Coordinates of C-alpha atoms in Angstrom, one line a residue:
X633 CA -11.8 15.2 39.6
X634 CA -8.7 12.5 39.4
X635 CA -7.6 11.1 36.0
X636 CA -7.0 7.5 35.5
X637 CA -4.9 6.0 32.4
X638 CA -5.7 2.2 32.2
X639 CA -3.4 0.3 29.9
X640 CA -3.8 -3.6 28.8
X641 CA -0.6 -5.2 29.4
X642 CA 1.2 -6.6 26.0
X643 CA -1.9 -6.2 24.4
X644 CA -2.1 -7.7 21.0
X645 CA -0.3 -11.1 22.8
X646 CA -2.9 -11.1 25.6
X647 CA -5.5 -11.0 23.3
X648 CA -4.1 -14.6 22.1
X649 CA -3.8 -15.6 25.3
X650 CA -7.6 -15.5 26.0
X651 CA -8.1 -17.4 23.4
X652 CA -5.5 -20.1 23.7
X653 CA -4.6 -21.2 27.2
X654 CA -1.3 -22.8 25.8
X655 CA 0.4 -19.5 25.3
X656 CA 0.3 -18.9 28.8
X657 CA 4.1 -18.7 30.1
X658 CA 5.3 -19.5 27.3
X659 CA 7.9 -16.7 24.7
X660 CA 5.4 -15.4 22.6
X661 CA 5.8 -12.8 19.7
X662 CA 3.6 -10.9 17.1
X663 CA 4.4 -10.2 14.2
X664 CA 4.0 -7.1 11.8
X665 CA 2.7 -7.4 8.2
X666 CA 4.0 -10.0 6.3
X667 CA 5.5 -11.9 9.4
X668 CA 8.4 -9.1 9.0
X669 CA 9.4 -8.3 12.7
X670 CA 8.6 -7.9 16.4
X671 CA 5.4 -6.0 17.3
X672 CA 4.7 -7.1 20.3
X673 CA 6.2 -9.6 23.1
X674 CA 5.1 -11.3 25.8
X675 CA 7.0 -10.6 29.4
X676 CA 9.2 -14.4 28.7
X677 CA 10.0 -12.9 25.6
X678 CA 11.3 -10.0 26.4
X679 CA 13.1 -11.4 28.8
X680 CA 15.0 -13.5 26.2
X681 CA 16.4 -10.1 24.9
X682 CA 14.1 -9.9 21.9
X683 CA 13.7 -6.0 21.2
X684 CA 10.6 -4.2 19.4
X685 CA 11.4 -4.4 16.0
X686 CA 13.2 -7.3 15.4
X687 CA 13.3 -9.1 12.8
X688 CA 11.6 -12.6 12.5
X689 CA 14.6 -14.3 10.8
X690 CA 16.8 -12.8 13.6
X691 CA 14.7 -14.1 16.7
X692 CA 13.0 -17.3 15.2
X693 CA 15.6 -19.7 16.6
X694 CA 16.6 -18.4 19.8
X695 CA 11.9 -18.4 20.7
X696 CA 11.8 -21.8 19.2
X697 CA 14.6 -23.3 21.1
X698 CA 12.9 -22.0 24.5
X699 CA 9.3 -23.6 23.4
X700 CA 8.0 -20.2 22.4
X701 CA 5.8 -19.5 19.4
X702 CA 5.0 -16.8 16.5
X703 CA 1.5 -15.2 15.8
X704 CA 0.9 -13.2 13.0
X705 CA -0.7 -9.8 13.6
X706 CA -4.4 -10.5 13.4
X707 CA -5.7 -6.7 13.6
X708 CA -9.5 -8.2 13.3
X709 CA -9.4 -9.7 16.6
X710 CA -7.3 -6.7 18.2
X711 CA -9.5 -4.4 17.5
X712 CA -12.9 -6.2 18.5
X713 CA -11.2 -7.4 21.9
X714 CA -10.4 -3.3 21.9
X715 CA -13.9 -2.7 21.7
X716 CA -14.8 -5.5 24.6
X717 CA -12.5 -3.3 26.7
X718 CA -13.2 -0.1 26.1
X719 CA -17.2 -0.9 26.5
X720 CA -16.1 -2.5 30.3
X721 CA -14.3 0.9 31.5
X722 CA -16.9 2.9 30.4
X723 CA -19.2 1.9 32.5
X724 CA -17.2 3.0 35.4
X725 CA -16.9 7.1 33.7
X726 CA -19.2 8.8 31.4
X727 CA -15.7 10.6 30.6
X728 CA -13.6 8.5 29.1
X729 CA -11.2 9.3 25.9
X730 CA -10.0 6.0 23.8
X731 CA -6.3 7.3 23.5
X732 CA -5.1 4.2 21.4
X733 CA -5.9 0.6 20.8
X734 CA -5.2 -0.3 24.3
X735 CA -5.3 2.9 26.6
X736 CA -8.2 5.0 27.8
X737 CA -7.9 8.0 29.8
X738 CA -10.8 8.4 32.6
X739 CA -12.6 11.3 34.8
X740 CA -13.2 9.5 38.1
X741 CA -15.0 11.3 41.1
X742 CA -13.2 12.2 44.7
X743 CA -13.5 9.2 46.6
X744 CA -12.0 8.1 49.6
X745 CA -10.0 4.7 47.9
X746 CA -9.1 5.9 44.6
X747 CA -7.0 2.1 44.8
X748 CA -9.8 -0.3 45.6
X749 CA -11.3 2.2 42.2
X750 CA -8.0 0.8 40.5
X751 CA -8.3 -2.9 41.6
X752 CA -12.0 -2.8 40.8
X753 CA -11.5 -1.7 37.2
X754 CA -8.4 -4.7 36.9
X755 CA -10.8 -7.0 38.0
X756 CA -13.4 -6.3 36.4
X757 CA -11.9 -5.9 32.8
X758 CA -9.8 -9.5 33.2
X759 CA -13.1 -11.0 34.4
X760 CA -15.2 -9.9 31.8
X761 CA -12.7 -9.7 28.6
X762 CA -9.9 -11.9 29.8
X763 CA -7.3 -9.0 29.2
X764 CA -4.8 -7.5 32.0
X765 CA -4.7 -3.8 32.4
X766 CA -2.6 -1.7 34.6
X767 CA -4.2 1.2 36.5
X768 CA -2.1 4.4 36.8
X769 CA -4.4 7.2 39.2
X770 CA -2.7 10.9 39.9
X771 CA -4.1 14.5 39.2
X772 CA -3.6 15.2 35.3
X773 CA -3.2 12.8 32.4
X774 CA 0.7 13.2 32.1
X775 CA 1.2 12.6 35.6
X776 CA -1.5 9.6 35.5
X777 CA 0.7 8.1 32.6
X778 CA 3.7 8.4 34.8
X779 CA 1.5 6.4 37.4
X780 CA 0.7 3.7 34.9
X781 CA 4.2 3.6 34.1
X782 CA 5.5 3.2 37.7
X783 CA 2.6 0.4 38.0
X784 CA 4.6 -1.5 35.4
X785 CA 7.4 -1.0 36.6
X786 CA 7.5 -2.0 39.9
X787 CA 5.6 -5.4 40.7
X788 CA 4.7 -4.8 44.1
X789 CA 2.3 -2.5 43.0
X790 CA 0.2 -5.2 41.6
X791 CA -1.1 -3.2 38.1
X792 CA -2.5 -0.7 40.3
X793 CA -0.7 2.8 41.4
X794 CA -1.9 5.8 42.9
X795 CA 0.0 9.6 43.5
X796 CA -2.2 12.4 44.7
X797 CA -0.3 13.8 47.5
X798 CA 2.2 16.0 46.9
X799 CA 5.2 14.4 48.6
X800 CA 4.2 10.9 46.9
X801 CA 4.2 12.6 43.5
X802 CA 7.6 14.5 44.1
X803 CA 8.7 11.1 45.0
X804 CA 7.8 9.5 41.6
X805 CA 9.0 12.2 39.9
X806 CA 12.4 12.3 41.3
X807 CA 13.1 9.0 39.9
X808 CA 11.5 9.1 37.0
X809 CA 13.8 10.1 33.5
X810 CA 12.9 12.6 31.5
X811 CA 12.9 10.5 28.3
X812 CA 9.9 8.3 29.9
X813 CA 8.1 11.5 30.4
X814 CA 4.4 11.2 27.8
X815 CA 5.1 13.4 25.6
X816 CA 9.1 14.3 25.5
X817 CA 10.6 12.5 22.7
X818 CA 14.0 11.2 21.7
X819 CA 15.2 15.2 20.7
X820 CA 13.9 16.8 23.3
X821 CA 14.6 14.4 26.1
X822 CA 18.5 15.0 24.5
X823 CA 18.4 17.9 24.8
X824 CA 17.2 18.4 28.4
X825 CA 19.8 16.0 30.0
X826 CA 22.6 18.2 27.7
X827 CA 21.1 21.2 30.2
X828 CA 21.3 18.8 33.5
X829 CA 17.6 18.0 33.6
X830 CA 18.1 14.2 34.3
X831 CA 14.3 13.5 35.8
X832 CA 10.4 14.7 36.1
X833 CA 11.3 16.3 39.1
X834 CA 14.1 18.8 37.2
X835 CA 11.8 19.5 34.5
X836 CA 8.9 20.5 37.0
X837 CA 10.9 22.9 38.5
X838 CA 12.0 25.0 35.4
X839 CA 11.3 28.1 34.7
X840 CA 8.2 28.6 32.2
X841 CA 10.1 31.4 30.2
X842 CA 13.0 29.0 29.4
X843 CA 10.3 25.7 28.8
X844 CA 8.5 27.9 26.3
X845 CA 11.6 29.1 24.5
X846 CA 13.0 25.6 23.9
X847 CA 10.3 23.1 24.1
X848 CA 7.5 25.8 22.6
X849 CA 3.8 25.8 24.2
X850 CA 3.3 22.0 24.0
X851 CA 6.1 21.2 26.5
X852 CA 5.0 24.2 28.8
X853 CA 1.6 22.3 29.4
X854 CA 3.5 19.4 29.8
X855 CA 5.5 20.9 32.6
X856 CA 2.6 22.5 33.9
X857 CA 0.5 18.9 34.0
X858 CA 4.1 17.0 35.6
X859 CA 3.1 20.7 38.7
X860 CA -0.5 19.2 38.7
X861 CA -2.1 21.9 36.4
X862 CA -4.4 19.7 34.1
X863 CA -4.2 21.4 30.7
X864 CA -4.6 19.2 28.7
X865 CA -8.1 18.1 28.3
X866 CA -9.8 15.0 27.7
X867 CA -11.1 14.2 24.2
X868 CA -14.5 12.3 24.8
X869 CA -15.7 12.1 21.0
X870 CA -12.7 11.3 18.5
X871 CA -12.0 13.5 15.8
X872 CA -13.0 12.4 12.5
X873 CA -10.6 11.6 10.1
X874 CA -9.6 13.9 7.6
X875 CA -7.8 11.9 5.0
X876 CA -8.1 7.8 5.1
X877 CA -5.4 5.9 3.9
X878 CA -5.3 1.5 3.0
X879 CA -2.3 -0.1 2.1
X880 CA -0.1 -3.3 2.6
X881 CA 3.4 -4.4 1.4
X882 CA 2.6 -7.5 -1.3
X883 CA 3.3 -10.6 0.3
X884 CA 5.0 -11.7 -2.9
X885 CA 6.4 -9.1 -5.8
X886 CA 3.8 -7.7 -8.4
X887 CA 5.0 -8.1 -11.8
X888 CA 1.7 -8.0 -13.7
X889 CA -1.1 -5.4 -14.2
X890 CA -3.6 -7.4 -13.5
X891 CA -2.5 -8.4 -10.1
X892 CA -1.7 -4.7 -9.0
X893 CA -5.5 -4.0 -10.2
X894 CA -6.6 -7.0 -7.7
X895 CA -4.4 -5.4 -4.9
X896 CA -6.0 -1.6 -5.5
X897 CA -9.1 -2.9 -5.9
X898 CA -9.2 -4.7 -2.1
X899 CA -7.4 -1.6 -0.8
X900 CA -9.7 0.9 -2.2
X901 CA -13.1 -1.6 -1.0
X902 CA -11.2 -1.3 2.5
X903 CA -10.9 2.5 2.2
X904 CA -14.0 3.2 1.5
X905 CA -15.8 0.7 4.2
X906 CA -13.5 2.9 6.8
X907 CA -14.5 6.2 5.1
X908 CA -18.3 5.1 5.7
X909 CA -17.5 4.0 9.1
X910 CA -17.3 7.3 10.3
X911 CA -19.9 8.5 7.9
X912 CA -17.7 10.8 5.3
X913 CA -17.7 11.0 1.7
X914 CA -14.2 11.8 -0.2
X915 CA -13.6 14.4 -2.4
X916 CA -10.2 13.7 -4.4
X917 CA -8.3 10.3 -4.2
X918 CA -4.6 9.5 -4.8
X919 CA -2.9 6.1 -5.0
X920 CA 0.6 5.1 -5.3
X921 CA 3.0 2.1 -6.1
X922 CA 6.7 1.4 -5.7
X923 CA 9.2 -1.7 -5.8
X924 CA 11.2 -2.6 -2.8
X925 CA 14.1 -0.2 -2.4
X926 CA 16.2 -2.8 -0.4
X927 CA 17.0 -5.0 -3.4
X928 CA 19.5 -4.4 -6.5
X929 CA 16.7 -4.4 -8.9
X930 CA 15.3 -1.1 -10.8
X931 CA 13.9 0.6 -8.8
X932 CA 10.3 2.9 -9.7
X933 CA 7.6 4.7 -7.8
X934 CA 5.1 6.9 -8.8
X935 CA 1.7 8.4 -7.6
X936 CA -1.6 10.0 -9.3
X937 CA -4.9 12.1 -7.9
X938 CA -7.4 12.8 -8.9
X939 CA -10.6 14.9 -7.9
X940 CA -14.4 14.2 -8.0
X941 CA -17.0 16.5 -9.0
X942 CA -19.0 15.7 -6.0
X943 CA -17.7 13.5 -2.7
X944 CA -18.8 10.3 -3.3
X945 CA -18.4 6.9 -0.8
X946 CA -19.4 4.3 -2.4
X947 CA -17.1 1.6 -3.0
X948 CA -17.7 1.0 -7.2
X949 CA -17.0 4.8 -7.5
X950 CA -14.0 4.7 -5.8
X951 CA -12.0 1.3 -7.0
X952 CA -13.3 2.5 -10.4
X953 CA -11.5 6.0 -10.1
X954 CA -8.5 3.9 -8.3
X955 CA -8.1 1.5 -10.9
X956 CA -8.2 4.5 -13.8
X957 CA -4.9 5.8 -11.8
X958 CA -3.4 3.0 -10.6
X959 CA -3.1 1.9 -14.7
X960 CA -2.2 5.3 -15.6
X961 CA 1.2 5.0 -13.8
X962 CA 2.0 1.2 -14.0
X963 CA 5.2 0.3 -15.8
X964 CA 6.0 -3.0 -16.8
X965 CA 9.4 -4.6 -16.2
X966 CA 8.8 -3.9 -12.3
X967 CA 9.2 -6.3 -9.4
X968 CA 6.8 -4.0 -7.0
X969 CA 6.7 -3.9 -3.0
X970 CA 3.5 -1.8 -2.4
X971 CA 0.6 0.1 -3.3
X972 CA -1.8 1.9 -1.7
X973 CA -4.9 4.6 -1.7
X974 CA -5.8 7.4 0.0
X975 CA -9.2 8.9 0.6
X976 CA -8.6 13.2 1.1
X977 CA -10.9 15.7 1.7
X978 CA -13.2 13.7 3.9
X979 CA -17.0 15.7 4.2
X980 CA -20.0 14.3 6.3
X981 CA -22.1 12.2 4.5
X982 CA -25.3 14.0 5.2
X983 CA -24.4 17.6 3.7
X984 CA -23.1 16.5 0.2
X985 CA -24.0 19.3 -2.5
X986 CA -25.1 17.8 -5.9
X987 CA -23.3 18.8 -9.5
X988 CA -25.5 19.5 -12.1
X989 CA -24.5 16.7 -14.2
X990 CA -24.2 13.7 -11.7
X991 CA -26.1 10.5 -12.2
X992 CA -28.6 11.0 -9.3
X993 CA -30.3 7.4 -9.8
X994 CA -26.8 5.6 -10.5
X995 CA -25.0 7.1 -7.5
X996 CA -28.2 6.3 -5.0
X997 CA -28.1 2.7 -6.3
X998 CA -24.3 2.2 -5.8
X999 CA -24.7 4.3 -2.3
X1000 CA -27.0 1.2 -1.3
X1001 CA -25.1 -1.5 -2.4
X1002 CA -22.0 -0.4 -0.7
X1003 CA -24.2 0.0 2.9
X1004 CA -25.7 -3.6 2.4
X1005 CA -21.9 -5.1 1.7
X1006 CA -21.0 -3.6 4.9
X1007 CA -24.0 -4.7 7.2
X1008 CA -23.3 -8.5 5.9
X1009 CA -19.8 -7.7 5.9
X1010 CA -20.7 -6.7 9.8
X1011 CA -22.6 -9.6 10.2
X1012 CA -20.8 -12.6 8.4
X1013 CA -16.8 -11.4 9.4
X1014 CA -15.2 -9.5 6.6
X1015 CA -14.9 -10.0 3.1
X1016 CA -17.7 -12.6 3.3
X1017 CA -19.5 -10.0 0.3
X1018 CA -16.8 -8.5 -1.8
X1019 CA -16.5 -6.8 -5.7
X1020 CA -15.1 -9.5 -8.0
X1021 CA -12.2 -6.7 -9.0
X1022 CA -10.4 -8.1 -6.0
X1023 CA -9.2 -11.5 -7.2
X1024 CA -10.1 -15.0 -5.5
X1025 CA -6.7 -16.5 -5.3
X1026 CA -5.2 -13.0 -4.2
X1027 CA -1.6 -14.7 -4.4
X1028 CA -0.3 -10.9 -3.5
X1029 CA -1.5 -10.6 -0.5
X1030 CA 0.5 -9.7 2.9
X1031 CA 2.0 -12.9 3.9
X1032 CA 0.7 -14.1 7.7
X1033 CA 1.4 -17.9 7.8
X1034 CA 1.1 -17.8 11.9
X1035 CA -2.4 -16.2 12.1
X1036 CA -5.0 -17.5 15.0
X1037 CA -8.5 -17.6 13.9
X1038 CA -10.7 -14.5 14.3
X1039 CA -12.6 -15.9 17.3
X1040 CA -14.9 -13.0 18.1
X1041 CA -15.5 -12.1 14.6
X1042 CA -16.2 -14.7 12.1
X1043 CA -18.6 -17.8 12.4
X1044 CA -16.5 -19.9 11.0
X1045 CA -13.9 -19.6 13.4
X1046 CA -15.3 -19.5 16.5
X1047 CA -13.4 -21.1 18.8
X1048 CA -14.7 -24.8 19.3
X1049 CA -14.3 -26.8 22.9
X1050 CA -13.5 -30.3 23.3

């Protein structure tokens, strides 16, 4: 068995791209909530100099001035163009594991051109979703990262790079730094190159007594996949999540109750749509507030939980309990930055144990109204059916004044030809 990493290439901008033709060699960057700073760049923006994590104010002239343009992150349309992706690889492994938005790792078989594999899947995924990927090929899923790595890298390997023999993958290693090894962070990666470990190839080569003692077991199997010992398996079926957690920085300060009752109320509806997702109910909740500690203004922060007598998931139970807290610890006289909710102690659905004073007729009616807002929530685009709590106006809310329609995901917005 080989292992394959495919990666889309500047992801959240390509997904703009596919949608709008005029983005196309062009300096393009996303933005993070509230239009605050760099997320993601297209290849002429980077090569302006913009770093990840710039701010907006700092960069906003120099990509105007060279014709380029801002986008606001539009997570909606990320994550359904993720979904287009990951449905296209699939079909060429039954084992496949959805490392991140943008990455799978696949099981492919012993063939005979693991590279016309590579330029198949490239092809395939552009011509059916519109997004680039590189292809990275090798032996175990840290040297198949290091692949996909070197595919980027080097543009004469057109997206698409392949080690299996041993000389090829010495090769690779030798020139490859330790701190762009999957895996080795910013300490350890320090630390190494304080030892004279300076690339893959050093590390490889170490002895597993040492690795152990000062990287611990994790960088041992790391060392032992760079020597071609996969160790670290493939996770076909994501974990569920344990604890669930929605929240935003306003997009204007919160001075009022009422308003930071709108803004819990659309975080704890979007909590519990997640939590339902994945088919869990929570057990205890806990919110929390604060004001922005940048600014000379007083400064306050505070955080409640509380428990329920039986896990519950349906959105009235929840924003109600939120709302209960969310008052309890609100002080007036407060400009505040944030809020936010989380859902802990996450149970499956189906194996809920009742309490002998719950409201069996109440929490079945809630339980259904919360699964029809999400299947025309599913069907319409989101928030078309939401709890009046929320607000209409929503003045709060994260600021994104550069955001492209959500194209895949909402009728309204479909994306109209001329």
């Amino acid at each position: 068995m080989i292992t394959a990493l495919v990666d889309c290439n500047n992801f959240y901008v390509s997904c703009e791209r596919v949608f709008d033709r005029r983005l196309e060699k062009i300096p393009v960057v996303v933005l993070s909530n509230n239009d605050g700073c760099a997320i993601a760049r297209s290849a002429e923006a980077k090569s302006l100099g913009i770093e990840l994590g710039t701010p907006f104010h700092k960069c906003r002239d120099l990509v105007l001035t060279n014709n380029g343009k801002f986008l606001s992150s539009n997570y909606t349309l990320y994550g359904d163009m993720s979904s287009r992706v990951m449905n296209v690889l699939s079909m060429f492994s039954p084992d496949m594991e959805v490392y991140s938005i943008d990455e799978a790792f696949l099981y492919l078989p012993e063939i005979e051109s693991p590279y016309e594999l590579a330029e198949k899947i490239r092809a395939t995924v552009r011509q059916w979703t519109g997004i680039p990927v590189s292809v990275g090929i090798s032996t175990t899923k840290v040297l198949a990262k290091t692949a996909n790595r070197t595919a980027k890298k080097n543009p004469a390997s057109n997206g698409a790079f392949v080690m299996l023999d041993d000389e090829k993958i010495k090769s690779v290693l030798s020139s490859f730094s330790v701190s762009d090894i999957w895996g080795v962070g910013d300490a350890y990666s320090r630390k190494l190159i304080s030892y004279g470990i300076m690339n893959a190839l050093d590390l490889s080569l170490m002895d597993d007594k040492w690795i152990k003692k000062e990287m611990t077991i994790i960088g041992l199997r790391i060392v032992h996949e760079l020597r071609g010992i996969s160790c670290i398996p493939l996770e076909t079926v994501a974990a569920d999540k344990k604890n669930i957690c929605s929240s935003r920085s306003f997009g204007v300060p919160v001075t009022t109750l009422k308003e930071m009752k709108e803004a819990m109320s659309a975080y704890a509806a979007n909590a519990a749509e997640k939590m339902r997702r994945q088919k869990s109910a929570a057990s205890a909740i806990s919110v929390y507030l604060s004001t922005n500690p940048f600014n000379d203004s007083p400064q306050y922060g505070n955080s409640a939980s509380a428990k329920f007598m039986t896990p519950v998931f349906s959105t009235q139970q929840i924003v109600k309990e939120s709302l209960s807290l969310i008052e309890s610890i609100f002080r007036s006289g407060f400009s505040y930055k944030k809020c936010g909710i989380f859902l802990c102690g996450l149970v499956p659905d189906d194996s809920l144990q009742g309490g002998l004073f719950c409201d069996y007729a109440r929490d079945e009616k809630e339980n259904k109204v919360s699964m029809v807002m999400d299947s025309i929530n599913k069907k319409y685009g989101k928030s078309s059916l939401f709890i009046a709590c929320e607000g209409i106006d929503k003045e709060w809310s994260m600021r994104r004044n550069f955001k492209s329609p959500s194209y895949t995901t909402n009728w309204n917005e479909l994306l109209k030809i001329k």
